[in-house]
Coordinates of C-alpha atoms in Angstrom, one line a residue:
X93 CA -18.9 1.6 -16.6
X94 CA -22.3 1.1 -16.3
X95 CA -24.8 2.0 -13.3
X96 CA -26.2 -1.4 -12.5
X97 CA -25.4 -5.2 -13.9
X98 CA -27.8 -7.5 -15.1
X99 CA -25.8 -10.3 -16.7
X100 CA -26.1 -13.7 -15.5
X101 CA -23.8 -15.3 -13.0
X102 CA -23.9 -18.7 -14.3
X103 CA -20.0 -18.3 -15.6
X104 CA -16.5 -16.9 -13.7
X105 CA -16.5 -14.1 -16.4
X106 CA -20.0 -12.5 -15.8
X107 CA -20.3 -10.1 -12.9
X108 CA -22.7 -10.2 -10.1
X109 CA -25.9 -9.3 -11.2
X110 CA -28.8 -6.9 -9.7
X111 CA -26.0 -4.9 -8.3
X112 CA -26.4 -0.5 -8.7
X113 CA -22.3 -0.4 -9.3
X114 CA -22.1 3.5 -9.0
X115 CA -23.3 3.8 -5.5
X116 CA -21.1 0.9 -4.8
X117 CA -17.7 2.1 -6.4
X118 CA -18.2 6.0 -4.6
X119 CA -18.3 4.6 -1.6
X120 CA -15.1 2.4 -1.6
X121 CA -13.7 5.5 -3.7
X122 CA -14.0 8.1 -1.2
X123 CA -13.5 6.2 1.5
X124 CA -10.0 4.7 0.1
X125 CA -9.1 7.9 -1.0
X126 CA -9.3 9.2 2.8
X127 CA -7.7 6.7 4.5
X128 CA -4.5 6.3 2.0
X129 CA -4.6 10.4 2.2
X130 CA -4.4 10.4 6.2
X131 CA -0.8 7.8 5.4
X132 CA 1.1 10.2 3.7
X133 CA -0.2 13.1 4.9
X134 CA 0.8 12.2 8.6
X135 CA 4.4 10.9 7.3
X136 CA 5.5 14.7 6.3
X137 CA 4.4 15.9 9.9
X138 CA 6.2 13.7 11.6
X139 CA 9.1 16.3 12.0
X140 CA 6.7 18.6 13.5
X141 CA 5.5 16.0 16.4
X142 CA 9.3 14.8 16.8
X143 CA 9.2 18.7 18.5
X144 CA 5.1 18.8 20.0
X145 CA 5.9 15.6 22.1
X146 CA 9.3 15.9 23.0
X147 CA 10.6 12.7 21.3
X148 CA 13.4 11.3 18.8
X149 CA 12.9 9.9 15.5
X150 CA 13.2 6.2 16.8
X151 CA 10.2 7.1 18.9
X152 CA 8.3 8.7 16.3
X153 CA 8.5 5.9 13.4
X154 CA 6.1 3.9 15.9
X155 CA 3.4 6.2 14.0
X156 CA 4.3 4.5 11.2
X157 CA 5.6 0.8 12.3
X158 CA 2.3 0.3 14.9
X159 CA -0.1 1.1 11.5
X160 CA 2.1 -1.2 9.6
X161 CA 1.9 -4.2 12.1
X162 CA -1.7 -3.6 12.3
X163 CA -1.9 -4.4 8.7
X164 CA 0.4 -6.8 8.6
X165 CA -1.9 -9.0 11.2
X166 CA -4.9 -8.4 10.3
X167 CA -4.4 -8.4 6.4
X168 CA -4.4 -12.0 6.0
X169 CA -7.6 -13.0 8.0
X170 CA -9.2 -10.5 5.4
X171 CA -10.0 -13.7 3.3
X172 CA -11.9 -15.3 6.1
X173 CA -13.8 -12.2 7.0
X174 CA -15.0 -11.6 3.5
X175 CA -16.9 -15.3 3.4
X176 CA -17.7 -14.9 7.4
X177 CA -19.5 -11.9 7.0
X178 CA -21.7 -9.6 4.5
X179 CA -20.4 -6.5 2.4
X180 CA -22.5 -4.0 4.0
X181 CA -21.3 -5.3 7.6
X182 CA -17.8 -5.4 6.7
X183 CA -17.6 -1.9 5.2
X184 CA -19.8 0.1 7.9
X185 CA -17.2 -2.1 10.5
X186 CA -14.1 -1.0 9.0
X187 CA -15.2 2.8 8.0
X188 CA -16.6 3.2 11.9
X189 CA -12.9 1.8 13.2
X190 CA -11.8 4.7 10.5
X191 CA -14.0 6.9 11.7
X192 CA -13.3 6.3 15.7
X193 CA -9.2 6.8 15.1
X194 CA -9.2 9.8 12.9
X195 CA -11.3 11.3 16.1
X196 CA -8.7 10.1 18.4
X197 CA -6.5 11.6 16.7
X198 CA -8.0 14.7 16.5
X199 CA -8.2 15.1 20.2
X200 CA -5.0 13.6 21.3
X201 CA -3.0 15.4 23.6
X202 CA 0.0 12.8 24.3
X203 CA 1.8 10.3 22.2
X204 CA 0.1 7.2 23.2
X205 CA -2.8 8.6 22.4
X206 CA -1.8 8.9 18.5
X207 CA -0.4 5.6 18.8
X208 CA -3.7 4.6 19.8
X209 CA -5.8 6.5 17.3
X210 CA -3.1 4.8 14.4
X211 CA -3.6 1.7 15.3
X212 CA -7.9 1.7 15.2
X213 CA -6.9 3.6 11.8
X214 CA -5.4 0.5 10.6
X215 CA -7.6 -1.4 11.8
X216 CA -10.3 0.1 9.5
X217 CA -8.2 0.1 6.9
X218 CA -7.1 -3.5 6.7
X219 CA -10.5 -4.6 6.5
X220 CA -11.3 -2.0 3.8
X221 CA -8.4 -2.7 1.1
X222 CA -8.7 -6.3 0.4
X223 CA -12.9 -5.8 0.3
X224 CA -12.5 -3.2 -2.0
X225 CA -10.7 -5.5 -4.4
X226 CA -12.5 -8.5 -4.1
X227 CA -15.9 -6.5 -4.6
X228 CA -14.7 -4.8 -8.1
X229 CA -13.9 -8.3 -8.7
X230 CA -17.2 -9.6 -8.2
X231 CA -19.4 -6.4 -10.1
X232 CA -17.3 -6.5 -13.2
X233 CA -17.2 -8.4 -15.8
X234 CA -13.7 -9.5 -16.6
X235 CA -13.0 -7.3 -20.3
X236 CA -13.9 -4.1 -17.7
X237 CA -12.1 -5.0 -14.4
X238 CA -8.9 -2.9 -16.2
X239 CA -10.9 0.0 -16.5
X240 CA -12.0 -0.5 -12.9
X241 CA -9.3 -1.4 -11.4
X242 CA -8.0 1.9 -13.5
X243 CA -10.2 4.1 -11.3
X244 CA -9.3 2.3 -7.9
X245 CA -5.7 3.1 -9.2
X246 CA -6.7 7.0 -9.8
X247 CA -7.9 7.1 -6.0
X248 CA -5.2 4.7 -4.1
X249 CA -2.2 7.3 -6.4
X250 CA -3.7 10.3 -6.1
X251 CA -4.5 10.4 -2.1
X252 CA -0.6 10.0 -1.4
X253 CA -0.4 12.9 -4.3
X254 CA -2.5 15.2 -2.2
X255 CA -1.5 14.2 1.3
X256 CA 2.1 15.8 1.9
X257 CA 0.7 19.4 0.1
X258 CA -2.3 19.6 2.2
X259 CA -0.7 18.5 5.4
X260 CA 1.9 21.1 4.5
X261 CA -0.9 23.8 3.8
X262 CA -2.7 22.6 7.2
X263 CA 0.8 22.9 9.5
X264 CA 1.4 26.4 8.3
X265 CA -1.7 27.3 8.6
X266 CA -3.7 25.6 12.1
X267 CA -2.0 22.7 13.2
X268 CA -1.2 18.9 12.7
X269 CA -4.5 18.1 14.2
X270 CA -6.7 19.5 11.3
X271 CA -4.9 16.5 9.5
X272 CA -7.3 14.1 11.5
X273 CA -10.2 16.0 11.8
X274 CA -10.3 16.5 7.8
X275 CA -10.2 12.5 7.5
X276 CA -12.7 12.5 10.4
X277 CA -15.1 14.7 8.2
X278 CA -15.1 13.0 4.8
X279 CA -14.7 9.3 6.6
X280 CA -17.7 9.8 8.2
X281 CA -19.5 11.2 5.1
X282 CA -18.1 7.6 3.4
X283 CA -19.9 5.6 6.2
X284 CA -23.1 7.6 5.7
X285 CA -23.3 6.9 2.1
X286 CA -22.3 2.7 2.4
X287 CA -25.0 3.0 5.1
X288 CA -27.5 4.2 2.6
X289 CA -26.1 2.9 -0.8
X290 CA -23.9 -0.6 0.1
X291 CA -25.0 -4.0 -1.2
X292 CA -24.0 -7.4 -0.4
X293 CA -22.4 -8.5 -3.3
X294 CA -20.7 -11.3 -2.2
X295 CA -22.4 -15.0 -0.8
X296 CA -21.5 -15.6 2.7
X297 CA -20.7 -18.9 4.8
X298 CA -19.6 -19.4 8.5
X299 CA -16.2 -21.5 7.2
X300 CA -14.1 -23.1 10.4
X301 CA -11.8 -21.1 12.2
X302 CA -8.7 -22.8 12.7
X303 CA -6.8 -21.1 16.1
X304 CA -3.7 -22.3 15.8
X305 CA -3.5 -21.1 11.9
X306 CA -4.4 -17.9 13.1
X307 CA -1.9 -17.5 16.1
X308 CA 0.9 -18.6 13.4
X309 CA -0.4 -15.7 11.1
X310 CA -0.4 -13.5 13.4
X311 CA 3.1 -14.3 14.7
X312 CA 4.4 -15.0 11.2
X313 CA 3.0 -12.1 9.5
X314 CA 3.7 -9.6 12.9
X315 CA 7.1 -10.4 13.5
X316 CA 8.6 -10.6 9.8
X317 CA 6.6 -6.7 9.6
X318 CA 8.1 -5.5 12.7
X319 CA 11.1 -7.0 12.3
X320 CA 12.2 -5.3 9.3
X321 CA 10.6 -2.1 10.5
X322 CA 12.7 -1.7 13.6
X323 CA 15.5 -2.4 11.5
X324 CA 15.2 0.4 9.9
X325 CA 14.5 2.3 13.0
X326 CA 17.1 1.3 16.2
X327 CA 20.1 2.3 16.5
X328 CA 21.1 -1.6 16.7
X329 CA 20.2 -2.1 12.9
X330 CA 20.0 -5.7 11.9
X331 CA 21.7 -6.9 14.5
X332 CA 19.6 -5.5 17.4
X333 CA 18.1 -8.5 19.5
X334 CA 14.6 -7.5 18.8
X335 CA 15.4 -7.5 15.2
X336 CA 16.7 -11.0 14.9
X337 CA 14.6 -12.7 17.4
X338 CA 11.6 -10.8 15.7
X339 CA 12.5 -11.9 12.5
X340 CA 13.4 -15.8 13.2
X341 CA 10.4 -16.5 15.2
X342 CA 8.2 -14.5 12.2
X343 CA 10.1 -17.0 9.2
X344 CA 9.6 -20.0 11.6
X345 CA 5.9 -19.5 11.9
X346 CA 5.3 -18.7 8.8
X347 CA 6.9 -22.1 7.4
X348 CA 4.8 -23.5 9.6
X349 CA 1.9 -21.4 8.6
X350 CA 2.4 -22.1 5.0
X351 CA 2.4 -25.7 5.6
X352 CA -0.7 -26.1 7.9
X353 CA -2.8 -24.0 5.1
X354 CA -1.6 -26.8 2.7
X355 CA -2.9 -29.6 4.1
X356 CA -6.5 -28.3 5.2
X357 CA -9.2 -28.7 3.0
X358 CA -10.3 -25.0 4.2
X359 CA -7.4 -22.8 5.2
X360 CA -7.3 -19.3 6.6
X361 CA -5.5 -18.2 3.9
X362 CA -5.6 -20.7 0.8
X363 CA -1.7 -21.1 -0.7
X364 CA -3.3 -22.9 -3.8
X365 CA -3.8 -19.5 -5.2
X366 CA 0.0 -19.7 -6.3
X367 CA -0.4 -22.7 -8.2
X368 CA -1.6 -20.0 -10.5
X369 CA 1.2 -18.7 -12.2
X370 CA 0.4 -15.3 -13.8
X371 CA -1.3 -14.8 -10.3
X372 CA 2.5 -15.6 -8.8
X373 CA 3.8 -13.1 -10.9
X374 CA 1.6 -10.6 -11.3
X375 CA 1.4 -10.4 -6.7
X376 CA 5.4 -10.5 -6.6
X377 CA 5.7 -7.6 -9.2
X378 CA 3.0 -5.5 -7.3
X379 CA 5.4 -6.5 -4.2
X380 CA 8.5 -5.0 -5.6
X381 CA 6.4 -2.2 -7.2
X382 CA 5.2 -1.2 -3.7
X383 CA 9.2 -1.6 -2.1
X384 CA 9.9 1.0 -4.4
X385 CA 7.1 3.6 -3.8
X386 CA 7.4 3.3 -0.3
X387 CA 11.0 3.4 0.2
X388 CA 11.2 6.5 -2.2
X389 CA 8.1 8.3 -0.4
X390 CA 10.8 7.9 2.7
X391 CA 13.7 8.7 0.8
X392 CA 12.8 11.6 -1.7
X393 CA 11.5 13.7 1.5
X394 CA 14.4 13.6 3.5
X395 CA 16.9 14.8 0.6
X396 CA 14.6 17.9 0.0
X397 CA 13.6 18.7 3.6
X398 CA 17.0 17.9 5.1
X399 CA 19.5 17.6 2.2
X400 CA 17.9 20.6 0.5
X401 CA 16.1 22.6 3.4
X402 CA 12.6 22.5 1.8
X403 CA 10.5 23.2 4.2
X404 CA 7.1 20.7 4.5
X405 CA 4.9 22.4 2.1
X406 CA 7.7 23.2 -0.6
X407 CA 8.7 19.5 -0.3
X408 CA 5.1 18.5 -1.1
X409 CA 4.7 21.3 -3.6
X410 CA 7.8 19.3 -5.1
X411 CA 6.3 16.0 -5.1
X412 CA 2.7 16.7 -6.0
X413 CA 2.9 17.2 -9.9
X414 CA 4.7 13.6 -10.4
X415 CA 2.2 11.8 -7.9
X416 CA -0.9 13.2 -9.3
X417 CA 0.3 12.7 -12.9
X418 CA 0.5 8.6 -11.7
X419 CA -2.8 9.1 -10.2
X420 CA -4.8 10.8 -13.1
X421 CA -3.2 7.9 -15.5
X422 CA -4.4 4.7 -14.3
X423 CA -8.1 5.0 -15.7
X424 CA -5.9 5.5 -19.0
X425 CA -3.9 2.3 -18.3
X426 CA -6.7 0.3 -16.7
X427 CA -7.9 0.6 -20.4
X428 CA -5.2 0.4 -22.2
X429 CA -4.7 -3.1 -20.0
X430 CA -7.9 -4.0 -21.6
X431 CA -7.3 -4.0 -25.0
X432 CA -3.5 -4.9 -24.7
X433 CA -3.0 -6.7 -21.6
X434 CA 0.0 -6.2 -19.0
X435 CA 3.2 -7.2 -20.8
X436 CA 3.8 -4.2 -23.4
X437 CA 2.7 -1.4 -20.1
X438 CA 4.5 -3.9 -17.5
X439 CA 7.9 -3.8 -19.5
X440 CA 8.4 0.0 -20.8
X441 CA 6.9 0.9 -16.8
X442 CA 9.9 -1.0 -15.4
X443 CA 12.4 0.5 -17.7
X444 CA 11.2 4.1 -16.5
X445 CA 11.3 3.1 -13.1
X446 CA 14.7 2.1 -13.3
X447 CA 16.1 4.3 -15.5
X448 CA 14.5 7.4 -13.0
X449 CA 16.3 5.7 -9.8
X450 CA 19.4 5.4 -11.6
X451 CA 19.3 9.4 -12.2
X452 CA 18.3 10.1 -8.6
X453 CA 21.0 8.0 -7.5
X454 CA 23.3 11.1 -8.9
X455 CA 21.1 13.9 -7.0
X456 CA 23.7 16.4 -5.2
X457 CA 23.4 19.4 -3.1
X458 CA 23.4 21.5 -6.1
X459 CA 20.6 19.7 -8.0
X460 CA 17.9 21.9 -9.6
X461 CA 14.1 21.4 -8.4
X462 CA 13.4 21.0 -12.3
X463 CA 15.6 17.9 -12.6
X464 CA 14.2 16.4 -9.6
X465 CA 10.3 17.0 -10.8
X466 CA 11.1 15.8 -14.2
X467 CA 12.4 12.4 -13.0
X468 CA 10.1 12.1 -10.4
X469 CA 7.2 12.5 -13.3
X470 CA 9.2 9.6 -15.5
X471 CA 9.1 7.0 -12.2
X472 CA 5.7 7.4 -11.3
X473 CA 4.7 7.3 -15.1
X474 CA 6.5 4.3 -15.0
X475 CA 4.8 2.8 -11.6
X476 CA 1.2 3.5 -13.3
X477 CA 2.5 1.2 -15.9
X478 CA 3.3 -1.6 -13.9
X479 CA 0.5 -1.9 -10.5
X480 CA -2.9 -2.3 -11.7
X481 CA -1.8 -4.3 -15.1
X482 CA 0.2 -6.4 -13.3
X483 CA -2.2 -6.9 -10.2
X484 CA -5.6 -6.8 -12.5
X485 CA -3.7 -9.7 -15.0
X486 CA -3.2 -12.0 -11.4
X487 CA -6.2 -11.7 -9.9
X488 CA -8.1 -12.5 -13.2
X489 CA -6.7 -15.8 -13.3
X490 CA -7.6 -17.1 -10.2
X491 CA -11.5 -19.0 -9.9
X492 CA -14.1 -16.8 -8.1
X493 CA -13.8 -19.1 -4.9
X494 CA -9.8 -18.3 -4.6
X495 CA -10.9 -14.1 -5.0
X496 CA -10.9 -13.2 -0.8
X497 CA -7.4 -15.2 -0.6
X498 CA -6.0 -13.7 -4.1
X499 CA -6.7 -10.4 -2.8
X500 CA -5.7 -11.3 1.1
X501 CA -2.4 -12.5 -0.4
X502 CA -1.8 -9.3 -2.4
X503 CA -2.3 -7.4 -0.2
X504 CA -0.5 -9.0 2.8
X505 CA 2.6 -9.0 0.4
X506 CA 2.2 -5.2 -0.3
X507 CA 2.2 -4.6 3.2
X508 CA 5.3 -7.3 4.0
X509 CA 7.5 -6.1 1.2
X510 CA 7.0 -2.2 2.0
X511 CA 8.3 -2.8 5.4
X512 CA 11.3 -4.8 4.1
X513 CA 11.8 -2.5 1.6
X514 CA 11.5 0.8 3.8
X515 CA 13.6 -1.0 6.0
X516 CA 16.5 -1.6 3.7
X517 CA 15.9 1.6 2.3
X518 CA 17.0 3.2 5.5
X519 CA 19.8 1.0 6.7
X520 CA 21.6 1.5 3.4
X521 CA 20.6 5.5 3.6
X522 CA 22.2 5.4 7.4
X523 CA 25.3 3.6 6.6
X524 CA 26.1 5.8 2.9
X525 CA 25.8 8.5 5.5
X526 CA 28.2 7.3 7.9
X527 CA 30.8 6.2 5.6
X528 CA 30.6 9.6 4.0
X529 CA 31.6 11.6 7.3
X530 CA 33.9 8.6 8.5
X531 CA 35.9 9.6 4.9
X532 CA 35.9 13.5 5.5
X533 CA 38.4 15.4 7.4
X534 CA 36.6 16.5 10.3
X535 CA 33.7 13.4 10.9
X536 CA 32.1 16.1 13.6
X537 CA 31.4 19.1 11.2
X538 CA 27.7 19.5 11.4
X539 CA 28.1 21.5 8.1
X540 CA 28.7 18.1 6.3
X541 CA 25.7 16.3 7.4
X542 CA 23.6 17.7 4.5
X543 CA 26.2 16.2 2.2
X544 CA 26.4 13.2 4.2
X545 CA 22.6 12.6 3.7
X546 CA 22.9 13.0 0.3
X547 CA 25.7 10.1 -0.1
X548 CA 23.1 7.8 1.7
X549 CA 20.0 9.0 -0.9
X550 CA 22.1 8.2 -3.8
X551 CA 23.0 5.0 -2.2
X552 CA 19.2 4.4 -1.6
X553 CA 18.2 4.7 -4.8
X554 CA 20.8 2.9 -6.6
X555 CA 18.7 -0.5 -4.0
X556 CA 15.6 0.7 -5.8
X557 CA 17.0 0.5 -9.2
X558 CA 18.4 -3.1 -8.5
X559 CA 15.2 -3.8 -7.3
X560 CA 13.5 -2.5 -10.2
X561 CA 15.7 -4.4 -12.2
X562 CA 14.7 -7.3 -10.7
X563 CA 11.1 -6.8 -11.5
X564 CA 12.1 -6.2 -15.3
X565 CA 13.6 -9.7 -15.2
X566 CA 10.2 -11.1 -14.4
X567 CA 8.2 -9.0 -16.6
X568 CA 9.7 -11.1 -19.4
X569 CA 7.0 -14.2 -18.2
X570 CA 3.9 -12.1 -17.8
X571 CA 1.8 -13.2 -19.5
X572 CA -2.0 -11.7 -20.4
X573 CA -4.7 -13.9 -18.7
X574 CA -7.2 -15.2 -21.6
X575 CA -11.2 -16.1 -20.8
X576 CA -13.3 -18.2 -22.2
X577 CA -16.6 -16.7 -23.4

């Protein structure tokens, strides 16, 4: 990597030129690295704020579903913001929305409040992710964009490594609150440096905002997110009223959505990007990549914590070698991706991932913390294999005026297909449960709900592997994106 560009930018392979790239990358670095840190760090205390705030677990997945629908909404109009407006404006915005929730929830004393300070959270961090992308894209020169993207990967794996064994270390030792302020801190040492340091590195335009494009987005992407996260949180399941009309009214406008953006000459979101087929491919595989990460993040804690009775910080002590390990290897397979290109990482990473689910999907009460480590380490080996090939290979493919929606796209289907998959996830978790303590003897023996959690985890993971499996069948078409010099 080099400290500043000075190629010319008269070709789609050259990066931008005149640009310091160090000063750049550290700030989306650290700042990325907070903001995916404060995610999973706040997941493994929700247990704790189920008891501060008096509420039940349907209650407390709002921390989760409101940050989610955030993301989901304002996600796609990332594409439009990125031409609208400059670099510098859009990263100071989204770090100060950062900045503002992680204080809130610092200092909040009720529920709403957290909702509140989770949803400004979001906020920031919708506008940061797909700007992130599309500036690597831009500073790079295409034969280094794996390496890049590599180091993006180190930071977006390692700050869900961290997050449970801090948060763990920070409940024990103050309180759930010193989760926020910690974010607060370094967020607002991130904004200082992009205040100092950021560059515009993209051209900007005023392009037309179309209203009625961006009410269907909103109710396309909103309801299909919300949909399948209150599935996976009622008690009604799929067949709850809010589910079903949520989901209907979210396909209907997105159909509708889809073909609007089709027939304008400048879309909110341009569809054309799919007419790119490695770009096709390489978004759905990161989608079914990120079904499985999130769903097992849900998954893999509840077995230890309540299947095992690990407490927060032995659960995270469990988790951190395997997540870190995926972290610390994507600079190696951002350059590896380089010189081989996706398919031979993409393929083997697949295999891992589904061989690993199909292990866990034998875990018992009497399972040893070794087994679970090791296979833990062989899936997220396998995950580092498969995201930032198969997401670096797509986006190269597109032309530099299809980079905001490429990365808009991407990243709305991360966030759509981690609800559907968390969603599922739990639903066939609840119902291996149920089944399990419908078959015993006596269904109302609290002894057996351990075991009966267990049932649904295997069950759980067995969805994973099929849906791994499914990714291995498309693997077969990747293909490695070749440049003309």
């Amino acid at each position: 990597m080099q400290a500043s560009v000075s190629s010319s930018s008269t070709g789609r392979n050259d990066a931008k030129p005149n640009i310091k790239v160090y000063p750049v990358v550290l700030a989306f670095l650290l700042s990325g690295f907070i903001g995916l840190f404060s995610e999973t760090a706040l997941n493994v205390a929700l247990t704790d704020l189920m008891q501060v705030f008096q509420i039940g677990s349907s209650t407390i997945q709002w921390l989760t579903t409101g940050y989610l629908l955030t993301m989901g909404i304002l996600v796609p109009l990332s594409g439009l913001l990125i031409q609208r407006f400059t670099t510098r404006q859009l990263f100071i915005t989204a770090l100060i929305f950062s900045c503002i929730g992680a204080l809130i929830g610092a200092m909040a004393s009720s529920f709403g409040i957290l909702i509140v300070s989770r949803i400004i959270q979001a906020i920031g961090t919708a506008l940061l992710l797909p700007l992130m992308f599309n500036t690597i894209l831009i500073i790079f020169p295409v034969e280094k964009r794996g390496a890049a993207m590599g180091l993006i990967g180190l930071v977006i794996m390692f700050a869900p490594a961290v997050g449970p064994t801090i948060a763990g270390l920070l409940i024990e030792a103050l309180n759930w609150h010193y989760i926020f302020w910690i974010s607060f801190v370094f967020l607002f040492i991130a904004l200082l440096i992009g205040i100092f340091t950021m560059q515009n590195v993209s051209e900007t335009r005023k392009p037309h905002v179309d209203l009625l494009s961006l009410a269907l987005s909103t109710f396309g992407f909103g309801g299909l997110v919300f949909g399948f996260s209150s599935a996976g949180e009622g008690d009604g399941g799929w067949t709850s009223p809010t589910v079903l009309i949520s989901l209907t009214v979210g396909i209907i406008a997105l159909v509708l959505f889809a073909i609007r953006q089709l027939r304008m000459s400048r879309p909110l979101l341009d569809l054309r990007a799919f007419k790119y087929p490695m770009f096709t491919i390489g978004a759905l595989m990161v989608a079914l990549c990120m079904m499985i990460i999130l769903s097992s993040m849900l998954v893999l804690p509840m077995y230890l914590q309540a299947g095992l009775a690990f407490s927060t910080l032995s659960a995270g002590l469990v988790l951190l070698p395997a997540s870190a390990l995926n972290g610390l290897l994507a600079p190696l397979m951002g350059r590896l991706f380089d010189r081989y290109g996706p398919k031979w990482l993409v393929l083997p990473g697949l295999i891992l991932v589904a061989a690993a689910l199909w292990m866990f999907s034998g875990v018992t009460l009497a399972t040893s913390v070794a087994f679970i480590i090791a296979v833990h380490i062989v899936m997220m080996i396998g995950v580092s294999m498969i995201m930032m090939p198969a997401q670096t290979n797509g986006l190269n493919q597109l032309p530099p005026s299809l980079y905001p929606h490429g990365t808009a796209i991407m990243n709305t289907m991360q966030q759509v297909f981690g609800a559907i998959g968390t969603a599922v996830a739990v639903s066939v978790m609840s119902n291996g449960s149920q089944q399990f303590m419908s078959r015993s003897a006596d269904p109302g023996d609290p002894s057996l709900l351990p075991a009966a959690l267990t049932a649904g985890v295997q069950d759980a993971f067995l969805f994973g592997m099929i849906i791994a499996l499914a990714g291995l069948v498309l693997a077969f078409f990747i293909k490695r994106v070749r440049h003309q010099k």
